[in-house]
């Protein structure tokens, strides 16, 4: 038992209560203890430790014929954006988010896989379905195969949320956006992608963005003389 002066979280209380309930059984009006010592202890995953986990989606970019510049051909660029978002989220809605160590703003340029909250692909539905929220960003074209498209649709139809961010710097084109738009229309039908009106509650929930709608952030590049 915890001391009277110790605080107990809701998660700890529920986990403790479930263990007590699971170790007791009623039989013929008598209270009997159920021995579970032989069962191996289950490893606690991040979804039990944190209220919010934001995995990155790993994908393979490609260069189209005639494309002059190959943009950042990575899926793991700028983890500082993830870190800032998670930090801000935890202060706004008071949830325990999984941190991203060693990342802030523009540094580092590329994340190590074990630095991110988690890394997933749409190759396996079993891998992604346990996460209610995924983050996917990049600057270049990408393309899903039939299996990935199926898992992508299943994930969304089951209530999953995928945040797709077109990361464009300097003279990069909107290649990631074009690929994402095509993927959505191929999956959910033509004209299925629609702009959310500025009156939608998503723009007036935590922050009231008024008539601005979704804000954009421009990167200002200053060349040295």
mmCIF file of C-alpha atoms in Angstrom:
data_model
loop_
_atom_site.group_PDB
_atom_site.id
_atom_site.type_symbol
_atom_site.label_atom_id
_atom_site.label_comp_id
_atom_site.label_asym_id
_atom_site.label_seq_id
_atom_site.Cartn_x
_atom_site.Cartn_y
_atom_site.Cartn_z
ATOM 1 C CA UNK A 1 0.000 0.000 0.000
ATOM 2 C CA UNK A 2 1.076 3.563 -0.566
ATOM 3 C CA UNK A 3 1.666 5.920 2.337
ATOM 4 C CA UNK A 4 -0.958 8.486 3.276
ATOM 5 C CA UNK A 5 1.216 11.321 2.022
ATOM 6 C CA UNK A 6 2.005 9.653 -1.316
ATOM 7 C CA UNK A 7 0.060 10.580 -4.425
ATOM 8 C CA UNK A 8 -1.391 7.793 -6.530
ATOM 9 C CA UNK A 9 -2.205 8.397 -10.180
ATOM 10 C CA UNK A 10 -5.365 7.229 -11.885
ATOM 11 C CA UNK A 11 -3.301 4.860 -14.056
ATOM 12 C CA UNK A 12 -1.588 3.330 -11.008
ATOM 13 C CA UNK A 13 -4.919 2.948 -9.199
ATOM 14 C CA UNK A 14 -6.588 1.215 -12.139
ATOM 15 C CA UNK A 15 -3.633 -1.115 -12.709
ATOM 16 C CA UNK A 16 -3.487 -2.001 -9.011
ATOM 17 C CA UNK A 17 -7.229 -2.550 -8.828
ATOM 18 C CA UNK A 18 -7.201 -4.786 -11.896
ATOM 19 C CA UNK A 19 -4.417 -6.933 -10.416
ATOM 20 C CA UNK A 20 -6.337 -7.372 -7.165
ATOM 21 C CA UNK A 21 -9.553 -8.198 -9.002
ATOM 22 C CA UNK A 22 -7.733 -10.606 -11.303
ATOM 23 C CA UNK A 23 -6.122 -12.473 -8.426
ATOM 24 C CA UNK A 24 -9.355 -13.170 -6.581
ATOM 25 C CA UNK A 25 -12.222 -15.510 -7.411
ATOM 26 C CA UNK A 26 -15.502 -16.452 -5.753
ATOM 27 C CA UNK A 27 -16.365 -20.150 -5.442
ATOM 28 C CA UNK A 28 -19.219 -21.656 -3.390
ATOM 29 C CA UNK A 29 -19.498 -18.444 -1.413
ATOM 30 C CA UNK A 30 -15.843 -18.570 -0.325
ATOM 31 C CA UNK A 31 -13.123 -16.118 -1.371
ATOM 32 C CA UNK A 32 -10.258 -18.000 -2.992
ATOM 33 C CA UNK A 33 -6.857 -16.682 -4.067
ATOM 34 C CA UNK A 34 -5.757 -17.580 -7.592
ATOM 35 C CA UNK A 35 -2.049 -18.317 -7.880
ATOM 36 C CA UNK A 36 -0.385 -16.612 -10.838
ATOM 37 C CA UNK A 37 3.241 -16.886 -9.802
ATOM 38 C CA UNK A 38 4.029 -19.165 -12.723
ATOM 39 C CA UNK A 39 2.937 -16.587 -15.322
ATOM 40 C CA UNK A 40 5.748 -14.410 -16.723
ATOM 41 C CA UNK A 41 5.518 -10.700 -15.975
ATOM 42 C CA UNK A 42 4.315 -8.758 -19.007
ATOM 43 C CA UNK A 43 6.469 -5.954 -20.302
ATOM 44 C CA UNK A 44 4.837 -2.548 -19.957
ATOM 45 C CA UNK A 45 4.738 -0.687 -23.262
ATOM 46 C CA UNK A 46 4.689 3.041 -23.933
ATOM 47 C CA UNK A 47 0.914 3.155 -24.285
ATOM 48 C CA UNK A 48 0.652 2.213 -20.612
ATOM 49 C CA UNK A 49 3.347 4.607 -19.462
ATOM 50 C CA UNK A 50 2.193 7.663 -21.418
ATOM 51 C CA UNK A 51 -1.127 9.286 -22.266
ATOM 52 C CA UNK A 52 0.022 10.253 -25.755
ATOM 53 C CA UNK A 53 2.587 8.657 -28.058
ATOM 54 C CA UNK A 54 3.320 9.984 -31.566
ATOM 55 C CA UNK A 55 5.035 7.432 -33.854
ATOM 56 C CA UNK A 56 6.690 8.480 -37.115
ATOM 57 C CA UNK A 57 5.692 6.700 -40.312
ATOM 58 C CA UNK A 58 8.668 5.339 -42.227
ATOM 59 C CA UNK A 59 8.346 5.326 -46.016
ATOM 60 C CA UNK A 60 10.462 5.219 -49.158
ATOM 61 C CA UNK A 61 10.593 8.459 -51.202
ATOM 62 C CA UNK A 62 11.456 8.518 -54.883
ATOM 63 C CA UNK A 63 12.500 10.968 -57.605
ATOM 64 C CA UNK A 64 10.247 11.455 -60.606
ATOM 65 C CA UNK A 65 11.551 11.690 -64.130
ATOM 66 C CA UNK A 66 12.384 15.283 -65.003
ATOM 67 C CA UNK A 67 12.589 16.373 -61.374
ATOM 68 C CA UNK A 68 15.619 18.636 -61.159
ATOM 69 C CA UNK A 69 16.172 18.565 -57.432
ATOM 70 C CA UNK A 70 15.931 15.655 -55.071
ATOM 71 C CA UNK A 71 14.501 17.095 -51.883
ATOM 72 C CA UNK A 72 15.233 15.650 -48.482
ATOM 73 C CA UNK A 73 14.744 11.986 -49.312
ATOM 74 C CA UNK A 74 14.101 11.048 -45.717
ATOM 75 C CA UNK A 75 11.142 10.339 -43.468
ATOM 76 C CA UNK A 76 12.944 11.155 -40.215
ATOM 77 C CA UNK A 77 14.025 14.751 -40.738
ATOM 78 C CA UNK A 78 13.830 17.438 -38.038
ATOM 79 C CA UNK A 79 12.699 15.540 -34.919
ATOM 80 C CA UNK A 80 12.774 18.844 -33.045
ATOM 81 C CA UNK A 81 9.358 19.566 -34.522
ATOM 82 C CA UNK A 82 7.980 16.415 -32.917
ATOM 83 C CA UNK A 83 9.619 17.319 -29.615
ATOM 84 C CA UNK A 84 8.202 20.850 -29.613
ATOM 85 C CA UNK A 85 4.714 19.630 -30.500
ATOM 86 C CA UNK A 86 4.714 17.002 -27.756
ATOM 87 C CA UNK A 87 6.030 19.468 -25.184
ATOM 88 C CA UNK A 88 3.390 22.044 -26.052
ATOM 89 C CA UNK A 89 0.657 19.427 -26.116
ATOM 90 C CA UNK A 90 1.487 18.314 -22.594
ATOM 91 C CA UNK A 91 1.097 21.879 -21.306
ATOM 92 C CA UNK A 92 -2.170 22.566 -23.113
ATOM 93 C CA UNK A 93 -4.178 19.433 -22.346
ATOM 94 C CA UNK A 94 -2.171 18.249 -19.327
ATOM 95 C CA UNK A 95 -1.353 14.800 -20.629
ATOM 96 C CA UNK A 96 1.822 12.801 -20.121
ATOM 97 C CA UNK A 97 3.576 12.698 -23.487
ATOM 98 C CA UNK A 98 6.593 10.595 -24.365
ATOM 99 C CA UNK A 99 9.567 12.938 -24.782
ATOM 100 C CA UNK A 100 12.064 12.969 -27.636
ATOM 101 C CA UNK A 101 15.552 13.405 -26.143
ATOM 102 C CA UNK A 102 18.233 15.529 -27.762
ATOM 103 C CA UNK A 103 15.912 17.319 -30.208
ATOM 104 C CA UNK A 104 14.766 20.920 -30.300
ATOM 105 C CA UNK A 105 13.716 23.235 -33.115
ATOM 106 C CA UNK A 106 16.030 22.622 -36.113
ATOM 107 C CA UNK A 107 18.442 20.224 -34.461
ATOM 108 C CA UNK A 108 19.302 17.536 -35.269
ATOM 109 C CA UNK A 109 18.545 17.399 -38.969
ATOM 110 C CA UNK A 110 17.754 13.686 -38.926
ATOM 111 C CA UNK A 111 16.517 11.577 -36.060
ATOM 112 C CA UNK A 112 17.824 8.222 -34.963
ATOM 113 C CA UNK A 113 15.091 5.606 -34.958
ATOM 114 C CA UNK A 114 15.388 4.973 -31.223
ATOM 115 C CA UNK A 115 15.156 8.720 -30.587
ATOM 116 C CA UNK A 116 11.586 9.004 -31.864
ATOM 117 C CA UNK A 117 8.500 7.952 -29.899
ATOM 118 C CA UNK A 118 8.187 4.944 -32.207
ATOM 119 C CA UNK A 119 8.755 4.060 -35.860
ATOM 120 C CA UNK A 120 6.048 2.294 -37.869
ATOM 121 C CA UNK A 121 5.216 1.469 -41.469
ATOM 122 C CA UNK A 122 1.988 0.646 -43.257
ATOM 123 C CA UNK A 123 3.372 -2.772 -44.138
ATOM 124 C CA UNK A 124 1.704 -4.296 -41.069
ATOM 125 C CA UNK A 125 -1.758 -3.446 -39.768
ATOM 126 C CA UNK A 126 -0.986 -5.186 -36.475
ATOM 127 C CA UNK A 127 1.903 -2.788 -35.930
ATOM 128 C CA UNK A 128 -0.035 0.430 -36.451
ATOM 129 C CA UNK A 129 -3.502 -0.367 -35.134
ATOM 130 C CA UNK A 130 -2.452 -0.042 -31.489
ATOM 131 C CA UNK A 131 -1.511 3.619 -32.048
ATOM 132 C CA UNK A 132 -4.450 6.052 -32.340
ATOM 133 C CA UNK A 133 -2.237 8.830 -33.762
ATOM 134 C CA UNK A 134 0.550 8.711 -36.372
ATOM 135 C CA UNK A 135 2.793 11.409 -37.848
ATOM 136 C CA UNK A 136 4.178 11.358 -41.384
ATOM 137 C CA UNK A 137 6.307 14.082 -42.924
ATOM 138 C CA UNK A 138 8.682 14.562 -45.846
ATOM 139 C CA UNK A 139 9.509 16.686 -48.840
ATOM 140 C CA UNK A 140 9.688 14.233 -51.710
ATOM 141 C CA UNK A 141 7.288 12.031 -53.654
ATOM 142 C CA UNK A 142 6.229 8.722 -52.166
ATOM 143 C CA UNK A 143 4.045 5.846 -53.285
ATOM 144 C CA UNK A 144 2.212 3.104 -51.339
ATOM 145 C CA UNK A 145 1.848 -0.421 -52.699
ATOM 146 C CA UNK A 146 -1.489 -2.243 -52.611
ATOM 147 C CA UNK A 147 -0.850 -3.796 -49.199
ATOM 148 C CA UNK A 148 0.129 -0.450 -47.692
ATOM 149 C CA UNK A 149 -2.952 1.212 -49.215
ATOM 150 C CA UNK A 150 -5.179 -1.470 -47.704
ATOM 151 C CA UNK A 151 -3.618 -1.065 -44.257
ATOM 152 C CA UNK A 152 -3.782 2.715 -44.570
ATOM 153 C CA UNK A 153 -7.516 2.609 -45.328
ATOM 154 C CA UNK A 154 -8.191 0.091 -42.583
ATOM 155 C CA UNK A 155 -6.320 2.223 -40.061
ATOM 156 C CA UNK A 156 -8.333 5.347 -40.941
ATOM 157 C CA UNK A 157 -11.671 3.525 -41.125
ATOM 158 C CA UNK A 158 -11.064 2.040 -37.661
ATOM 159 C CA UNK A 159 -10.700 5.520 -36.217
ATOM 160 C CA UNK A 160 -6.948 6.120 -36.526
ATOM 161 C CA UNK A 161 -5.644 9.657 -37.108
ATOM 162 C CA UNK A 162 -2.740 10.367 -39.455
ATOM 163 C CA UNK A 163 -1.122 13.810 -39.450
ATOM 164 C CA UNK A 164 0.647 14.358 -42.788
ATOM 165 C CA UNK A 165 2.944 17.383 -42.984
ATOM 166 C CA UNK A 166 4.426 18.621 -46.266
ATOM 167 C CA UNK A 167 7.908 19.784 -45.251
ATOM 168 C CA UNK A 168 9.188 22.158 -47.945
ATOM 169 C CA UNK A 169 12.386 24.169 -47.567
ATOM 170 C CA UNK A 170 13.904 26.687 -49.989
ATOM 171 C CA UNK A 171 13.183 25.726 -53.613
ATOM 172 C CA UNK A 172 11.637 22.348 -52.876
ATOM 173 C CA UNK A 173 8.338 21.572 -54.557
ATOM 174 C CA UNK A 174 5.094 20.327 -53.061
ATOM 175 C CA UNK A 175 5.991 16.736 -53.957
ATOM 176 C CA UNK A 176 4.964 15.191 -50.641
ATOM 177 C CA UNK A 177 1.645 17.021 -50.746
ATOM 178 C CA UNK A 178 0.917 15.775 -54.270
ATOM 179 C CA UNK A 179 1.654 12.191 -53.242
ATOM 180 C CA UNK A 180 -0.498 12.485 -50.116
ATOM 181 C CA UNK A 181 -3.384 14.005 -52.090
ATOM 182 C CA UNK A 182 -3.213 11.250 -54.704
ATOM 183 C CA UNK A 183 -3.082 8.571 -52.002
ATOM 184 C CA UNK A 184 -6.194 9.926 -50.299
ATOM 185 C CA UNK A 185 -8.181 10.143 -53.532
ATOM 186 C CA UNK A 186 -7.094 6.691 -54.673
ATOM 187 C CA UNK A 187 -8.103 5.274 -51.298
ATOM 188 C CA UNK A 188 -11.323 7.130 -50.533
ATOM 189 C CA UNK A 189 -12.478 8.208 -53.988
ATOM 190 C CA UNK A 190 -12.279 11.266 -56.203
ATOM 191 C CA UNK A 191 -13.149 14.586 -54.540
ATOM 192 C CA UNK A 192 -12.874 12.962 -51.113
ATOM 193 C CA UNK A 193 -10.246 15.511 -50.011
ATOM 194 C CA UNK A 194 -11.944 18.718 -48.923
ATOM 195 C CA UNK A 195 -10.735 21.860 -47.255
ATOM 196 C CA UNK A 196 -11.909 22.342 -43.669
ATOM 197 C CA UNK A 197 -13.750 25.635 -43.241
ATOM 198 C CA UNK A 198 -12.373 28.200 -40.807
ATOM 199 C CA UNK A 199 -15.607 27.881 -38.805
ATOM 200 C CA UNK A 200 -14.830 24.249 -37.938
ATOM 201 C CA UNK A 201 -14.463 23.553 -34.218
ATOM 202 C CA UNK A 202 -10.912 22.299 -34.684
ATOM 203 C CA UNK A 203 -9.865 25.935 -35.208
ATOM 204 C CA UNK A 204 -11.703 27.105 -32.081
ATOM 205 C CA UNK A 205 -11.017 24.337 -29.592
ATOM 206 C CA UNK A 206 -7.757 24.847 -27.681
ATOM 207 C CA UNK A 207 -6.761 27.990 -29.581
ATOM 208 C CA UNK A 208 -9.216 30.333 -31.239
ATOM 209 C CA UNK A 209 -7.683 30.952 -34.649
ATOM 210 C CA UNK A 210 -10.593 33.117 -35.770
ATOM 211 C CA UNK A 211 -10.672 33.597 -39.518
ATOM 212 C CA UNK A 212 -7.036 32.563 -39.928
ATOM 213 C CA UNK A 213 -7.630 28.832 -40.076
ATOM 214 C CA UNK A 214 -4.633 26.551 -40.147
ATOM 215 C CA UNK A 215 -1.471 28.656 -39.737
ATOM 216 C CA UNK A 216 1.660 28.128 -41.795
ATOM 217 C CA UNK A 217 5.289 28.564 -40.825
ATOM 218 C CA UNK A 218 7.704 29.965 -43.402
ATOM 219 C CA UNK A 219 11.420 29.254 -43.207
ATOM 220 C CA UNK A 220 13.462 32.394 -43.866
ATOM 221 C CA UNK A 221 16.856 31.558 -45.317
ATOM 222 C CA UNK A 222 19.497 34.256 -45.051
ATOM 223 C CA UNK A 223 22.548 33.841 -47.219
ATOM 224 C CA UNK A 224 25.837 34.981 -45.800
ATOM 225 C CA UNK A 225 27.536 37.811 -47.720
#
